[in-house]
């Protein structure tokens, strides 16, 4: 029998199309992802968890973290990454012809005054 998530068992209209470029904004709770992690590994783990979060949400295995986002994670030192961060994930076409994947995700930091009442949303390009 086909796998539960394979496209073969679905009608043609429900099959997964080729993923195109898209930009999404989300709030990531780093506290729950770095809780019970050894102090000197908290910020590195937070960066890894942002990558995992972006992989899951954008469906690309190639995730690149922006320098400013990395600085935001490390801003309070190795032991105390921010509890939450607002991030913008942009799925883009890979310009390299010999790249393994057609798409990659660039994750950037979005500074916000408060995290209250913010939802995950798709951003329309200007």
GROMACS .gro file of N, CA, C and O in nm:
model
  504
    1UNK      N    1   0.084  -0.119   0.000
    1UNK     CA    2   0.000   0.000   0.000
    1UNK      C    3   0.088   0.124   0.000
    1UNK      O    4   0.194   0.125   0.060
    2UNK      N    5   0.043   0.232  -0.064
    2UNK     CA    6   0.125   0.354  -0.068
    2UNK      C    7   0.132   0.418   0.070
    2UNK      O    8   0.047   0.395   0.155
    3UNK      N    9   0.237   0.497   0.090
    3UNK     CA   10   0.251   0.567   0.217
    3UNK      C   11   0.136   0.663   0.237
    3UNK      O   12   0.078   0.714   0.142
    4UNK      N   13   0.106   0.690   0.361
    4UNK     CA   14  -0.007   0.775   0.394
    4UNK      C   15   0.008   0.915   0.334
    4UNK      O   16  -0.089   0.975   0.292
    5UNK      N   17   0.131   0.966   0.329
    5UNK     CA   18   0.151   1.102   0.283
    5UNK      C   19   0.196   1.111   0.138
    5UNK      O   20   0.230   1.217   0.090
    6UNK      N   21   0.198   0.998   0.067
    6UNK     CA   22   0.245   1.005  -0.071
    6UNK      C   23   0.136   1.063  -0.161
    6UNK      O   24   0.017   1.058  -0.130
    7UNK      N   25   0.178   1.119  -0.273
    7UNK     CA   26   0.084   1.182  -0.366
    7UNK      C   27   0.007   1.081  -0.449
    7UNK      O   28  -0.096   1.114  -0.508
    8UNK      N   29   0.055   0.957  -0.457
    8UNK     CA   30  -0.003   0.859  -0.548
    8UNK      C   31  -0.150   0.830  -0.517
    8UNK      O   32  -0.230   0.809  -0.608
    9UNK      N   33  -0.187   0.830  -0.391
    9UNK     CA   34  -0.323   0.793  -0.354
    9UNK      C   35  -0.422   0.910  -0.363
    9UNK      O   36  -0.541   0.890  -0.348
   10UNK      N   37  -0.371   1.031  -0.389
   10UNK     CA   38  -0.458   1.148  -0.392
   10UNK      C   39  -0.511   1.173  -0.532
   10UNK      O   40  -0.446   1.141  -0.630
   11UNK      N   41  -0.630   1.236  -0.541
   11UNK     CA   42  -0.674   1.279  -0.673
   11UNK      C   43  -0.580   1.389  -0.726
   11UNK      O   44  -0.512   1.455  -0.648
   12UNK      N   45  -0.577   1.406  -0.857
   12UNK     CA   46  -0.481   1.496  -0.920
   12UNK      C   47  -0.488   1.638  -0.864
   12UNK      O   48  -0.386   1.703  -0.847
   13UNK      N   49  -0.609   1.688  -0.834
   13UNK     CA   50  -0.622   1.827  -0.788
   13UNK      C   51  -0.561   1.849  -0.650
   13UNK      O   52  -0.525   1.960  -0.615
   14UNK      N   53  -0.547   1.743  -0.568
   14UNK     CA   54  -0.495   1.756  -0.433
   14UNK      C   55  -0.345   1.731  -0.422
   14UNK      O   56  -0.287   1.741  -0.315
   15UNK      N   57  -0.281   1.694  -0.534
   15UNK     CA   58  -0.138   1.665  -0.529
   15UNK      C   59  -0.059   1.791  -0.497
   15UNK      O   60  -0.098   1.901  -0.532
   16UNK      N   61   0.055   1.772  -0.431
   16UNK     CA   62   0.140   1.886  -0.393
   16UNK      C   63   0.205   1.943  -0.517
   16UNK      O   64   0.271   1.871  -0.593
   17UNK      N   65   0.186   2.072  -0.539
   17UNK     CA   66   0.248   2.138  -0.653
   17UNK      C   67   0.393   2.171  -0.618
   17UNK      O   68   0.433   2.167  -0.503
   18UNK      N   69   0.468   2.209  -0.719
   18UNK     CA   70   0.604   2.258  -0.696
   18UNK      C   71   0.596   2.382  -0.609
   18UNK      O   72   0.521   2.474  -0.637
   19UNK      N   73   0.672   2.385  -0.500
   19UNK     CA   74   0.665   2.499  -0.409
   19UNK      C   75   0.734   2.619  -0.470
   19UNK      O   76   0.848   2.609  -0.514
   20UNK      N   77   0.666   2.732  -0.470
   20UNK     CA   78   0.723   2.854  -0.526
   20UNK      C   79   0.774   2.944  -0.416
   20UNK      O   80   0.764   2.912  -0.298
   21UNK      N   81   0.827   3.060  -0.454
   21UNK     CA   82   0.876   3.155  -0.353
   21UNK      C   83   0.761   3.209  -0.270
   21UNK      O   84   0.655   3.240  -0.324
   22UNK      N   85   0.782   3.220  -0.140
   22UNK     CA   86   0.680   3.274  -0.050
   22UNK      C   87   0.750   3.331   0.073
   22UNK      O   88   0.860   3.289   0.107
   23UNK      N   89   0.687   3.430   0.137
   23UNK     CA   90   0.744   3.490   0.258
   23UNK      C   91   0.641   3.477   0.369
   23UNK      O   92   0.525   3.516   0.351
   24UNK      N   93   0.683   3.422   0.484
   24UNK     CA   94   0.593   3.409   0.598
   24UNK      C   95   0.657   3.469   0.722
   24UNK      O   96   0.779   3.462   0.739
   25UNK      N   97   0.572   3.525   0.808
   25UNK     CA   98   0.617   3.578   0.936
   25UNK      C   99   0.561   3.492   1.047
   25UNK      O  100   0.445   3.452   1.042
   26UNK      N  101   0.642   3.466   1.149
   26UNK     CA  102   0.597   3.384   1.261
   26UNK      C  103   0.670   3.425   1.388
   26UNK      O  104   0.777   3.485   1.383
   27UNK      N  105   0.608   3.393   1.501
   27UNK     CA  106   0.673   3.411   1.630
   27UNK      C  107   0.720   3.274   1.676
   27UNK      O  108   0.641   3.179   1.678
   28UNK      N  109   0.845   3.263   1.713
   28UNK     CA  110   0.897   3.136   1.762
   28UNK      C  111   0.928   3.150   1.911
   28UNK      O  112   0.992   3.245   1.954
   29UNK      N  113   0.876   3.055   1.989
   29UNK     CA  114   0.900   3.053   2.132
   29UNK      C  115   1.029   2.974   2.157
   29UNK      O  116   1.030   2.851   2.149
   30UNK      N  117   1.138   3.046   2.182
   30UNK     CA  118   1.266   2.979   2.203
   30UNK      C  119   1.275   2.919   2.342
   30UNK      O  120   1.352   2.826   2.365
   31UNK      N  121   1.199   2.974   2.436
   31UNK     CA  122   1.208   2.925   2.573
   31UNK      C  123   1.173   2.777   2.582
   31UNK      O  124   1.246   2.699   2.641
   32UNK      N  125   1.062   2.739   2.519
   32UNK     CA  126   1.022   2.598   2.528
   32UNK      C  127   1.116   2.506   2.450
   32UNK      O  128   1.120   2.386   2.474
   33UNK      N  129   1.193   2.564   2.358
   33UNK     CA  130   1.287   2.483   2.281
   33UNK      C  131   1.426   2.476   2.345
   33UNK      O  132   1.508   2.394   2.306
   34UNK      N  133   1.454   2.565   2.441
   34UNK     CA  134   1.585   2.560   2.507
   34UNK      C  135   1.573   2.531   2.656
   34UNK      O  136   1.672   2.534   2.728
   35UNK      N  137   1.452   2.503   2.702
   35UNK     CA  138   1.429   2.467   2.842
   35UNK      C  139   1.499   2.335   2.870
   35UNK      O  140   1.499   2.245   2.785
   36UNK      N  141   1.563   2.325   2.986
   36UNK     CA  142   1.637   2.203   3.027
   36UNK      C  143   1.756   2.173   2.935
   36UNK      O  144   1.798   2.059   2.923
   37UNK      N  145   1.809   2.276   2.868
   37UNK     CA  146   1.931   2.260   2.790
   37UNK      C  147   2.043   2.320   2.872
   37UNK      O  148   2.026   2.424   2.937
   38UNK      N  149   2.156   2.254   2.874
   38UNK     CA  150   2.273   2.299   2.947
   38UNK      C  151   2.305   2.445   2.912
   38UNK      O  152   2.298   2.484   2.795
   39UNK      N  153   2.339   2.525   3.013
   39UNK     CA  154   2.353   2.669   2.998
   39UNK      C  155   2.440   2.711   2.879
   39UNK      O  156   2.403   2.798   2.802
   40UNK      N  157   2.557   2.655   2.867
   40UNK     CA  158   2.651   2.700   2.764
   40UNK      C  159   2.610   2.654   2.624
   40UNK      O  160   2.680   2.682   2.527
   41UNK      N  161   2.499   2.580   2.613
   41UNK     CA  162   2.454   2.533   2.482
   41UNK      C  163   2.322   2.597   2.442
   41UNK      O  164   2.265   2.563   2.338
   42UNK      N  165   2.270   2.689   2.524
   42UNK     CA  166   2.136   2.744   2.498
   42UNK      C  167   2.128   2.824   2.368
   42UNK      O  168   2.040   2.800   2.287
   43UNK      N  169   2.215   2.921   2.348
   43UNK     CA  170   2.208   3.003   2.227
   43UNK      C  171   2.237   2.920   2.100
   43UNK      O  172   2.163   2.933   2.003
   44UNK      N  173   2.339   2.834   2.101
   44UNK     CA  174   2.360   2.750   1.982
   44UNK      C  175   2.238   2.661   1.953
   44UNK      O  176   2.200   2.644   1.837
   45UNK      N  177   2.177   2.608   2.059
   45UNK     CA  178   2.059   2.523   2.040
   45UNK      C  179   1.943   2.606   1.986
   45UNK      O  180   1.865   2.559   1.902
   46UNK      N  181   1.930   2.730   2.032
   46UNK     CA  182   1.823   2.818   1.985
   46UNK      C  183   1.836   2.841   1.834
   46UNK      O  184   1.736   2.837   1.762
   47UNK      N  185   1.958   2.863   1.786
   47UNK     CA  186   1.980   2.883   1.643
   47UNK      C  187   1.941   2.757   1.566
   47UNK      O  188   1.874   2.763   1.462
   48UNK      N  189   1.979   2.641   1.619
   48UNK     CA  190   1.945   2.514   1.554
   48UNK      C  191   1.793   2.495   1.550
   48UNK      O  192   1.738   2.448   1.450
   49UNK      N  193   1.725   2.532   1.659
   49UNK     CA  194   1.580   2.514   1.666
   49UNK      C  195   1.508   2.609   1.569
   49UNK      O  196   1.404   2.575   1.515
   50UNK      N  197   1.565   2.727   1.546
   50UNK     CA  198   1.508   2.819   1.447
   50UNK      C  199   1.517   2.754   1.308
   50UNK      O  200   1.422   2.760   1.230
   51UNK      N  201   1.630   2.689   1.280
   51UNK     CA  202   1.647   2.621   1.152
   51UNK      C  203   1.546   2.508   1.136
   51UNK      O  204   1.484   2.492   1.030
   52UNK      N  205   1.526   2.429   1.243
   52UNK     CA  206   1.430   2.319   1.239
   52UNK      C  207   1.288   2.372   1.217
   52UNK      O  208   1.210   2.319   1.137
   53UNK      N  209   1.254   2.482   1.287
   53UNK     CA  210   1.124   2.547   1.275
   53UNK      C  211   1.100   2.591   1.130
   53UNK      O  212   0.994   2.567   1.072
   54UNK      N  213   1.201   2.653   1.069
   54UNK     CA  214   1.189   2.702   0.932
   54UNK      C  215   1.178   2.585   0.833
   54UNK      O  216   1.100   2.592   0.738
   55UNK      N  217   1.252   2.478   0.857
   55UNK     CA  218   1.243   2.360   0.771
   55UNK      C  219   1.101   2.306   0.771
   55UNK      O  220   1.044   2.275   0.666
   56UNK      N  221   1.043   2.296   0.890
   56UNK     CA  222   0.909   2.240   0.904
   56UNK      C  223   0.804   2.329   0.837
   56UNK      O  224   0.715   2.281   0.766
   57UNK      N  225   0.816   2.460   0.855
   57UNK     CA  226   0.715   2.551   0.804
   57UNK      C  227   0.729   2.579   0.655
   57UNK      O  228   0.629   2.607   0.589
   58UNK      N  229   0.851   2.575   0.604
   58UNK     CA  230   0.872   2.613   0.465
   58UNK      C  231   0.901   2.493   0.373
   58UNK      O  232   0.899   2.506   0.252
   59UNK      N  233   0.929   2.379   0.430
   59UNK     CA  234   0.949   2.259   0.350
   59UNK      C  235   1.077   2.257   0.269
   59UNK      O  236   1.082   2.197   0.163
   60UNK      N  237   1.182   2.323   0.318
   60UNK     CA  238   1.312   2.316   0.251
   60UNK      C  239   1.416   2.269   0.352
   60UNK      O  240   1.410   2.308   0.468
   61UNK      N  241   1.510   2.188   0.307
   61UNK     CA  242   1.612   2.142   0.401
   61UNK      C  243   1.727   2.242   0.410
   61UNK      O  244   1.803   2.241   0.506
   62UNK      N  245   1.740   2.330   0.309
   62UNK     CA  246   1.845   2.432   0.309
   62UNK      C  247   1.789   2.558   0.374
   62UNK      O  248   1.709   2.630   0.315
   63UNK      N  249   1.830   2.585   0.500
   63UNK     CA  250   1.783   2.703   0.573
   63UNK      C  251   1.904   2.788   0.608
   63UNK      O  252   2.002   2.738   0.663
   64UNK      N  253   1.897   2.918   0.576
   64UNK     CA  254   2.007   3.010   0.605
   64UNK      C  255   1.960   3.114   0.705
   64UNK      O  256   1.856   3.177   0.685
   65UNK      N  257   2.037   3.131   0.812
   65UNK     CA  258   2.002   3.226   0.918
   65UNK      C  259   2.078   3.356   0.892
   65UNK      O  260   2.200   3.356   0.874
   66UNK      N  261   2.004   3.467   0.891
   66UNK     CA  262   2.061   3.599   0.868
   66UNK      C  263   2.151   3.640   0.986
   66UNK      O  264   2.130   3.598   1.100
   67UNK      N  265   2.249   3.724   0.958
   67UNK     CA  266   2.345   3.769   1.060
   67UNK      C  267   2.272   3.842   1.173
   67UNK      O  268   2.300   3.821   1.292
   68UNK      N  269   2.175   3.929   1.138
   68UNK     CA  270   2.103   4.006   1.240
   68UNK      C  271   2.019   3.916   1.330
   68UNK      O  272   2.005   3.943   1.450
   69UNK      N  273   1.962   3.809   1.274
   69UNK     CA  274   1.886   3.714   1.355
   69UNK      C  275   1.980   3.642   1.452
   69UNK      O  276   1.949   3.626   1.570
   70UNK      N  277   2.096   3.603   1.403
   70UNK     CA  278   2.195   3.537   1.488
   70UNK      C  279   2.237   3.631   1.602
   70UNK      O  280   2.245   3.589   1.718
   71UNK      N  281   2.259   3.758   1.571
   71UNK     CA  282   2.295   3.856   1.674
   71UNK      C  283   2.182   3.875   1.775
   71UNK      O  284   2.206   3.892   1.894
   72UNK      N  285   2.056   3.871   1.726
   72UNK     CA  286   1.941   3.884   1.817
   72UNK      C  287   1.934   3.766   1.914
   72UNK      O  288   1.905   3.785   2.032
   73UNK      N  289   1.962   3.646   1.864
   73UNK     CA  290   1.960   3.527   1.951
   73UNK      C  291   2.070   3.537   2.056
   73UNK      O  292   2.049   3.507   2.173
   74UNK      N  293   2.187   3.584   2.015
   74UNK     CA  294   2.303   3.591   2.104
   74UNK      C  295   2.310   3.720   2.185
   74UNK      O  296   2.401   3.738   2.266
   75UNK      N  297   2.212   3.812   2.167
   75UNK     CA  298   2.220   3.946   2.227
   75UNK      C  299   2.231   3.946   2.379
   75UNK      O  300   2.289   4.036   2.437
   76UNK      N  301   2.173   3.846   2.444
   76UNK     CA  302   2.178   3.841   2.591
   76UNK      C  303   2.277   3.735   2.640
   76UNK      O  304   2.272   3.694   2.756
   77UNK      N  305   2.365   3.693   2.550
   77UNK     CA  306   2.468   3.597   2.589
   77UNK      C  307   2.429   3.454   2.559
   77UNK      O  308   2.318   3.425   2.513
   78UNK      N  309   2.521   3.364   2.586
   78UNK     CA  310   2.502   3.222   2.553
   78UNK      C  311   2.397   3.157   2.642
   78UNK      O  312   2.323   3.068   2.600
   79UNK      N  313   2.386   3.204   2.768
   79UNK     CA  314   2.299   3.136   2.865
   79UNK      C  315   2.154   3.182   2.861
   79UNK      O  316   2.069   3.117   2.919
   80UNK      N  317   2.128   3.297   2.794
   80UNK     CA  318   1.996   3.357   2.809
   80UNK      C  319   1.941   3.409   2.676
   80UNK      O  320   1.925   3.529   2.658
   81UNK      N  321   1.911   3.317   2.581
   81UNK     CA  322   1.853   3.365   2.456
   81UNK      C  323   1.714   3.424   2.481
   81UNK      O  324   1.650   3.390   2.582
   82UNK      N  325   1.665   3.514   2.395
   82UNK     CA  326   1.533   3.574   2.417
   82UNK      C  327   1.425   3.466   2.426
   82UNK      O  328   1.435   3.362   2.362
   83UNK      N  329   1.322   3.494   2.504
   83UNK     CA  330   1.214   3.396   2.521
   83UNK      C  331   1.142   3.373   2.390
   83UNK      O  332   1.112   3.260   2.353
   84UNK      N  333   1.111   3.482   2.319
   84UNK     CA  334   1.043   3.473   2.190
   84UNK      C  335   1.113   3.562   2.089
   84UNK      O  336   1.172   3.663   2.125
   85UNK      N  337   1.101   3.524   1.962
   85UNK     CA  338   1.153   3.607   1.853
   85UNK      C  339   1.052   3.607   1.739
   85UNK      O  340   0.990   3.504   1.711
   86UNK      N  341   1.036   3.721   1.676
   86UNK     CA  342   0.953   3.730   1.555
   86UNK      C  343   1.046   3.713   1.437
   86UNK      O  344   1.148   3.784   1.424
   87UNK      N  345   1.015   3.617   1.350
   87UNK     CA  346   1.103   3.589   1.237
   87UNK      C  347   1.026   3.596   1.106
   87UNK      O  348   0.905   3.574   1.103
   88UNK      N  349   1.098   3.629   0.999
   88UNK     CA  350   1.041   3.628   0.864
   88UNK      C  351   1.116   3.522   0.785
   88UNK      O  352   1.238   3.526   0.773
   89UNK      N  353   1.040   3.425   0.732
   89UNK     CA  354   1.100   3.316   0.655
   89UNK      C  355   1.066   3.336   0.508
   89UNK      O  356   0.948   3.342   0.472
   90UNK      N  357   1.168   3.348   0.425
   90UNK     CA  358   1.148   3.370   0.282
   90UNK      C  359   1.201   3.249   0.204
   90UNK      O  360   1.321   3.220   0.210
   91UNK      N  361   1.110   3.181   0.137
   91UNK     CA  362   1.152   3.068   0.052
   91UNK      C  363   1.186   3.126  -0.085
   91UNK      O  364   1.105   3.194  -0.147
   92UNK      N  365   1.311   3.101  -0.129
   92UNK     CA  366   1.359   3.161  -0.253
   92UNK      C  367   1.419   3.055  -0.345
   92UNK      O  368   1.458   2.949  -0.299
   93UNK      N  369   1.427   3.091  -0.472
   93UNK     CA  370   1.490   3.002  -0.569
   93UNK      C  371   1.641   3.003  -0.551
   93UNK      O  372   1.700   3.107  -0.527
   94UNK      N  373   1.701   2.887  -0.566
   94UNK     CA  374   1.847   2.875  -0.556
   94UNK      C  375   1.908   2.917  -0.689
   94UNK      O  376   1.871   2.864  -0.794
   95UNK      N  377   1.999   3.013  -0.684
   95UNK     CA  378   2.061   3.062  -0.808
   95UNK      C  379   2.167   2.967  -0.859
   95UNK      O  380   2.198   2.965  -0.977
   96UNK      N  381   2.225   2.887  -0.768
   96UNK     CA  382   2.326   2.789  -0.809
   96UNK      C  383   2.263   2.685  -0.901
   96UNK      O  384   2.164   2.623  -0.866
   97UNK      N  385   2.323   2.663  -1.015
   97UNK     CA  386   2.269   2.562  -1.107
   97UNK      C  387   2.292   2.421  -1.053
   97UNK      O  388   2.212   2.332  -1.074
   98UNK      N  389   2.404   2.402  -0.982
   98UNK     CA  390   2.439   2.268  -0.935
   98UNK      C  391   2.391   2.241  -0.793
   98UNK      O  392   2.435   2.146  -0.728
   99UNK      N  393   2.299   2.322  -0.743
   99UNK     CA  394   2.249   2.302  -0.607
   99UNK      C  395   2.162   2.177  -0.600
   99UNK      O  396   2.094   2.142  -0.696
  100UNK      N  397   2.167   2.111  -0.483
  100UNK     CA  398   2.087   1.990  -0.465
  100UNK      C  399   1.938   2.021  -0.465
  100UNK      O  400   1.858   1.946  -0.517
  101UNK      N  401   1.902   2.135  -0.403
  101UNK     CA  402   1.761   2.173  -0.394
  101UNK      C  403   1.732   2.296  -0.478
  101UNK      O  404   1.817   2.383  -0.494
  102UNK      N  405   1.608   2.303  -0.530
  102UNK     CA  406   1.570   2.419  -0.611
  102UNK      C  407   1.545   2.542  -0.525
  102UNK      O  408   1.561   2.655  -0.568
  103UNK      N  409   1.499   2.519  -0.399
  103UNK     CA  410   1.461   2.630  -0.312
  103UNK      C  411   1.545   2.629  -0.184
  103UNK      O  412   1.591   2.524  -0.140
  104UNK      N  413   1.561   2.748  -0.125
  104UNK     CA  414   1.620   2.758   0.008
  104UNK      C  415   1.539   2.859   0.088
  104UNK      O  416   1.460   2.936   0.031
  105UNK      N  417   1.554   2.857   0.219
  105UNK     CA  418   1.481   2.949   0.306
  105UNK      C  419   1.580   3.041   0.376
  105UNK      O  420   1.677   2.995   0.436
  106UNK      N  421   1.553   3.173   0.367
  106UNK     CA  422   1.632   3.272   0.439
  106UNK      C  423   1.548   3.320   0.557
  106UNK      O  424   1.436   3.366   0.538
  107UNK      N  425   1.603   3.309   0.677
  107UNK     CA  426   1.530   3.349   0.798
  107UNK      C  427   1.591   3.479   0.850
  107UNK      O  428   1.711   3.485   0.875
  108UNK      N  429   1.506   3.581   0.867
  108UNK     CA  430   1.553   3.711   0.917
  108UNK      C  431   1.475   3.750   1.041
  108UNK      O  432   1.367   3.697   1.068
  109UNK      N  433   1.530   3.845   1.116
  109UNK     CA  434   1.469   3.892   1.240
  109UNK      C  435   1.374   4.007   1.212
  109UNK      O  436   1.406   4.095   1.131
  110UNK      N  437   1.258   4.009   1.278
  110UNK     CA  438   1.164   4.121   1.267
  110UNK      C  439   1.148   4.179   1.407
  110UNK      O  440   1.084   4.118   1.493
  111UNK      N  441   1.209   4.296   1.436
  111UNK     CA  442   1.194   4.354   1.570
  111UNK      C  443   1.051   4.401   1.592
  111UNK      O  444   0.994   4.470   1.508
  112UNK      N  445   0.990   4.360   1.704
  112UNK     CA  446   0.855   4.404   1.739
  112UNK      C  447   0.854   4.451   1.884
  112UNK      O  448   0.927   4.397   1.967
  113UNK      N  449   0.771   4.552   1.917
  113UNK     CA  450   0.766   4.600   2.055
  113UNK      C  451   0.703   4.498   2.151
  113UNK      O  452   0.744   4.485   2.264
  114UNK      N  453   0.601   4.424   2.101
  114UNK     CA  454   0.535   4.323   2.185
  114UNK      C  455   0.492   4.205   2.098
  114UNK      O  456   0.471   4.222   1.978
  115UNK      N  457   0.479   4.089   2.161
  115UNK     CA  458   0.439   3.969   2.088
  115UNK      C  459   0.290   3.941   2.101
  115UNK      O  460   0.238   3.847   2.043
  116UNK      N  461   0.221   4.025   2.177
  116UNK     CA  462   0.079   4.005   2.201
  116UNK      C  463  -0.002   4.020   2.072
  116UNK      O  464   0.022   4.111   1.993
  117UNK      N  465  -0.096   3.932   2.053
  117UNK     CA  466  -0.193   3.935   1.941
  117UNK      C  467  -0.128   3.926   1.803
  117UNK      O  468  -0.188   3.966   1.704
  118UNK      N  469  -0.006   3.874   1.795
  118UNK     CA  470   0.058   3.854   1.665
  118UNK      C  471   0.029   3.711   1.617
  118UNK      O  472   0.039   3.617   1.694
  119UNK      N  473  -0.007   3.698   1.491
  119UNK     CA  474  -0.034   3.567   1.434
  119UNK      C  475   0.071   3.535   1.329
  119UNK      O  476   0.137   3.624   1.277
  120UNK      N  477   0.083   3.406   1.298
  120UNK     CA  478   0.168   3.367   1.186
  120UNK      C  479   0.096   3.406   1.059
  120UNK      O  480  -0.023   3.377   1.043
  121UNK      N  481   0.165   3.472   0.968
  121UNK     CA  482   0.097   3.519   0.846
  121UNK      C  483   0.190   3.513   0.727
  121UNK      O  484   0.312   3.516   0.740
  122UNK      N  485   0.127   3.504   0.610
  122UNK     CA  486   0.200   3.510   0.484
  122UNK      C  487   0.210   3.657   0.444
  122UNK      O  488   0.111   3.729   0.447
  123UNK      N  489   0.330   3.700   0.408
  123UNK     CA  490   0.356   3.840   0.376
  123UNK      C  491   0.347   3.858   0.225
  123UNK      O  492   0.409   3.782   0.149
  124UNK      N  493   0.270   3.957   0.181
  124UNK     CA  494   0.264   3.987   0.038
  124UNK      C  495   0.382   4.077   0.006
  124UNK      O  496   0.408   4.174   0.076
  125UNK      N  497   0.451   4.046  -0.103
  125UNK     CA  498   0.568   4.125  -0.142
  125UNK      C  499   0.525   4.262  -0.192
  125UNK      O  500   0.424   4.274  -0.261
  126UNK      N  501   0.605   4.365  -0.160
  126UNK     CA  502   0.573   4.501  -0.204
  126UNK      C  503   0.617   4.519  -0.348
  126UNK      O  504   0.724   4.492  -0.385
   0.00000   0.00000   0.00000
